[in-house]
Coordinates of C-alpha atoms in Angstrom, one line a residue:
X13 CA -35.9 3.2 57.0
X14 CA -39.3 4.1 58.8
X15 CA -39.5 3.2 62.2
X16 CA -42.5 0.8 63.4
X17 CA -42.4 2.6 66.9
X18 CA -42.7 6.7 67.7
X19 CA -39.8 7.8 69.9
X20 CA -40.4 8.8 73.3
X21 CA -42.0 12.1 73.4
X22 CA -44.5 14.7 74.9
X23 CA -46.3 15.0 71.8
X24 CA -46.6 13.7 68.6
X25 CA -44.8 16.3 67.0
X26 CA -42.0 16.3 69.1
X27 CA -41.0 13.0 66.6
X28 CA -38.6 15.0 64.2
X29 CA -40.1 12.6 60.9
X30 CA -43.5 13.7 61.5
X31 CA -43.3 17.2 61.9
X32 CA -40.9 16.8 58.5
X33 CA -44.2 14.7 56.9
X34 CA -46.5 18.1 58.1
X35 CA -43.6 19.9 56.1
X36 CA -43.9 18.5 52.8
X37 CA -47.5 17.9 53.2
X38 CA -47.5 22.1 53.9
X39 CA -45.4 22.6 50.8
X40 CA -47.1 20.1 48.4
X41 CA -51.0 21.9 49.1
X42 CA -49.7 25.7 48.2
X43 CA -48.3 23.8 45.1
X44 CA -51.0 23.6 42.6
X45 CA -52.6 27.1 43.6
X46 CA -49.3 28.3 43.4
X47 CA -48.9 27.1 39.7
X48 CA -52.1 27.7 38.5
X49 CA -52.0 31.4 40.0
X50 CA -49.0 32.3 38.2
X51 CA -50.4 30.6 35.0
X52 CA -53.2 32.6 35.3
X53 CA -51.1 36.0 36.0
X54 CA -48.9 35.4 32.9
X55 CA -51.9 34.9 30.7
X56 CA -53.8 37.9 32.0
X57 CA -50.2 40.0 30.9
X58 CA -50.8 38.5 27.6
X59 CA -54.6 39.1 27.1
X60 CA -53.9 42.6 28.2
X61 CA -51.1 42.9 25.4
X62 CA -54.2 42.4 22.9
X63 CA -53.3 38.3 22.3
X64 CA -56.9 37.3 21.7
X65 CA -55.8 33.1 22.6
X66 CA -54.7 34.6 26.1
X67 CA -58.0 36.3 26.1
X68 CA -60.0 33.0 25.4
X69 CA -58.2 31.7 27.9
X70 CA -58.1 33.8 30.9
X71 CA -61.8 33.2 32.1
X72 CA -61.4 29.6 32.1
X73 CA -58.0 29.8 33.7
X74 CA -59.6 32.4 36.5
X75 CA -62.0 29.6 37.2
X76 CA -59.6 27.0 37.7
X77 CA -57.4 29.3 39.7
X78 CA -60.2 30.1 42.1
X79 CA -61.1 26.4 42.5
X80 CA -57.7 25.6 43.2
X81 CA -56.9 28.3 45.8
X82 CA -60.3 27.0 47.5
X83 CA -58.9 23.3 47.1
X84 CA -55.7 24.3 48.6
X85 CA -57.0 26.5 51.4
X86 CA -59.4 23.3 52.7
X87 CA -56.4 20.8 52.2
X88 CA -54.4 23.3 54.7
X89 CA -57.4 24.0 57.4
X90 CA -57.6 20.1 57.4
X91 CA -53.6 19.4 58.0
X92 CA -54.2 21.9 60.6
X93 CA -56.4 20.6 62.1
X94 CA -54.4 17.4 62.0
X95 CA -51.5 19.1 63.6
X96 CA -53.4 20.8 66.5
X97 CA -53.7 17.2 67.5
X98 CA -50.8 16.0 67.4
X99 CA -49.6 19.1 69.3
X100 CA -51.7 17.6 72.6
X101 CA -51.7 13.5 72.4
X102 CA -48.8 11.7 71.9
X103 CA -47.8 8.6 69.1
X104 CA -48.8 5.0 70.4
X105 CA -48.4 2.2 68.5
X106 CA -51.3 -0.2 67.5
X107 CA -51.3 -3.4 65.5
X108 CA -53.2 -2.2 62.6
X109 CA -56.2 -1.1 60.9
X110 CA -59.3 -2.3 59.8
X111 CA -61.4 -0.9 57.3
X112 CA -64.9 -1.6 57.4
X113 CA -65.8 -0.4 54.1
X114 CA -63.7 -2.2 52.2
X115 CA -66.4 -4.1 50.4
X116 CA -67.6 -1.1 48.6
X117 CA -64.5 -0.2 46.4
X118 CA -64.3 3.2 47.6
X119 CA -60.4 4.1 46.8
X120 CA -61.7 7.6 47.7
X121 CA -61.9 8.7 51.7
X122 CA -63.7 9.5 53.8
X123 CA -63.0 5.6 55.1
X124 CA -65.3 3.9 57.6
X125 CA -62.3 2.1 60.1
X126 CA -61.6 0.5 63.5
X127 CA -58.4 0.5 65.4
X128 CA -57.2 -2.3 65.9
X129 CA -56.2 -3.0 69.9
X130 CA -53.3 -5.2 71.2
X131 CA -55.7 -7.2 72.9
X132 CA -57.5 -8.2 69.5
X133 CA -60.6 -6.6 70.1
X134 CA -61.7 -2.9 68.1
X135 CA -62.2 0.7 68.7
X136 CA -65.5 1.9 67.9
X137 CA -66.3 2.5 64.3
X138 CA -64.3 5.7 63.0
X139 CA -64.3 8.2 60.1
X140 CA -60.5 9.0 58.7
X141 CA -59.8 11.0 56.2
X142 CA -56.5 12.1 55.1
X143 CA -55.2 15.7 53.8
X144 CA -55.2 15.0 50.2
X145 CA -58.7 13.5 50.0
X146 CA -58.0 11.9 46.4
X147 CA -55.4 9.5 47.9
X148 CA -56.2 5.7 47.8
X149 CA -56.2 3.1 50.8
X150 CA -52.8 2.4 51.4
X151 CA -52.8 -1.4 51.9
X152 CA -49.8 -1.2 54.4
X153 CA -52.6 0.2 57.2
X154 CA -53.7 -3.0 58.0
X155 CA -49.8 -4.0 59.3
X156 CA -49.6 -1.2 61.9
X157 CA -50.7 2.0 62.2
X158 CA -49.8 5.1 64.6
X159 CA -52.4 7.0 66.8
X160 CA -52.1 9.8 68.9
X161 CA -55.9 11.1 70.2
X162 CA -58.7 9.4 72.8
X163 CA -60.6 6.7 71.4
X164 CA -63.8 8.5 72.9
X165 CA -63.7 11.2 70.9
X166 CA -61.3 11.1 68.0
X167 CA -57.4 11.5 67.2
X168 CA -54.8 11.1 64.1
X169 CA -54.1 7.8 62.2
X170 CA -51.0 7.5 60.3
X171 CA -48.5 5.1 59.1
X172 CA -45.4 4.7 61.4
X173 CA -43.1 7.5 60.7
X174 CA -46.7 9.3 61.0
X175 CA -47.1 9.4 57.2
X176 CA -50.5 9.9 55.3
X177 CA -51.8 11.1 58.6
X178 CA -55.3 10.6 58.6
X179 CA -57.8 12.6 60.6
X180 CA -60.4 10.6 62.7
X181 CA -63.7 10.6 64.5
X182 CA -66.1 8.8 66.2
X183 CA -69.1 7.6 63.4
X184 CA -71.7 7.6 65.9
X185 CA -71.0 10.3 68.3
X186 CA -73.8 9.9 70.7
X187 CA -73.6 6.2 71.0
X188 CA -70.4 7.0 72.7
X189 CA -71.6 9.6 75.3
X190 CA -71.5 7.6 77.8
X191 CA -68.0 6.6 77.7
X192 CA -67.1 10.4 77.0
X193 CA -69.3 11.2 80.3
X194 CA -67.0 8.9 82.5
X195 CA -63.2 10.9 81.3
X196 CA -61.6 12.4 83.7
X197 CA -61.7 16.2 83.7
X198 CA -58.2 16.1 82.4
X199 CA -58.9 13.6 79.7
X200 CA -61.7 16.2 78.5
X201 CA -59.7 19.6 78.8
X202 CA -57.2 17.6 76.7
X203 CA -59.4 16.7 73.6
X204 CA -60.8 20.4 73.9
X205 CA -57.3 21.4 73.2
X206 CA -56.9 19.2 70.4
X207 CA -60.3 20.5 69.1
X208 CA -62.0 17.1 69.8
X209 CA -64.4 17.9 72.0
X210 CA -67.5 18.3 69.4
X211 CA -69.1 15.9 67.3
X212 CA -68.5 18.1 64.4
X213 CA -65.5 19.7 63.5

């Protein structure tokens, strides 16, 4: 059973289910390159035997090896990225979600969101986007969602248990300046080493 609050901890991946989520997350991106490389590698030992179907078939198969490994490669960078961060801030608890683009139909991220804050009120609006960018909205986000970052200048959304971790921004960086002028040198040395210091990452 998923937990609907993080354990005490130093940082979010001191919680032993979401470093297990970064796990399979880790394993299920190598997957597909994996697969198609070694498709690929059997049918260049075929075309090279003088079968001319494995010979058709090797340019296309090269192709979609390439793409895949380049797929697979990005997915990784962006989990990453999504780990360095939960190396620095810790889980916190907040009562959901909000998606702001909702309206559109878009089941495909990036997703335009706000926080939700115990007091009712909102972050400012966000830009989350999860590993595996083909995955749909998951509906249960709008119950309670886990956050470990700064408000002012980004963080990690996930689902308690810190599943389909989601990484997050500010959408409009410079309107939030301001607020990023008045953190404390701390607060800022500690998004720099969660690689949030920069409007683009």
């Amino acid at each position: 059973m998923t937990r609907t609050s993080p354990a005490a901890q130093g940082s979010a991946l001191d919680d032993a289910p979401t470093r297990q989520v970064c796990r399979s997350l880790r394993t299920r991106l190598w997957r597909v390159p994996a697969a198609t490389a070694l498709v690929t590698a059997v049918t260049a030992d075929l075309a090279v035997t003088g079968i001319r179907t494995a010979q058709f078939a090797l340019v296309p198969l090269g192709i979609a090896c390439w793409v895949a490994l380049q797929c697979g490669i990005a997915n990784v960078l962006w989990l990453r990225r999504i780990q360095r961060v939960l190396a620095v801030y810790p889980w916190e608890t907040r009562p959901g979600l909000y998606r702001r683009d909702a309206t559109d139909r878009r089941a495909r991220s990036p997703y335009v969101v706000h926080l939700v804050r115990d007091s009712g009120g909102r972050s400012p609006e966000m830009v989350a986007s999860p590993v595996v960018r083909r995955n749909g909205w998951d509906e249960e986000m709008a119950s309670g969602v886990w956050f470990a970052g700064d408000e002012r200048f980004g963080g990690v959304i996930a689902l308690p248990g810190g599943r389909v971790p989601m990484l997050a921004r500010p959408r409009q960086w410079e309107a939030l300046e301001a607020r990023r002028a008045k953190a404390s040198a701390d607060d800022r040395e500690r998004a720099g080493r969660a690689g949030l210091d920069r409007e683009k990452w």
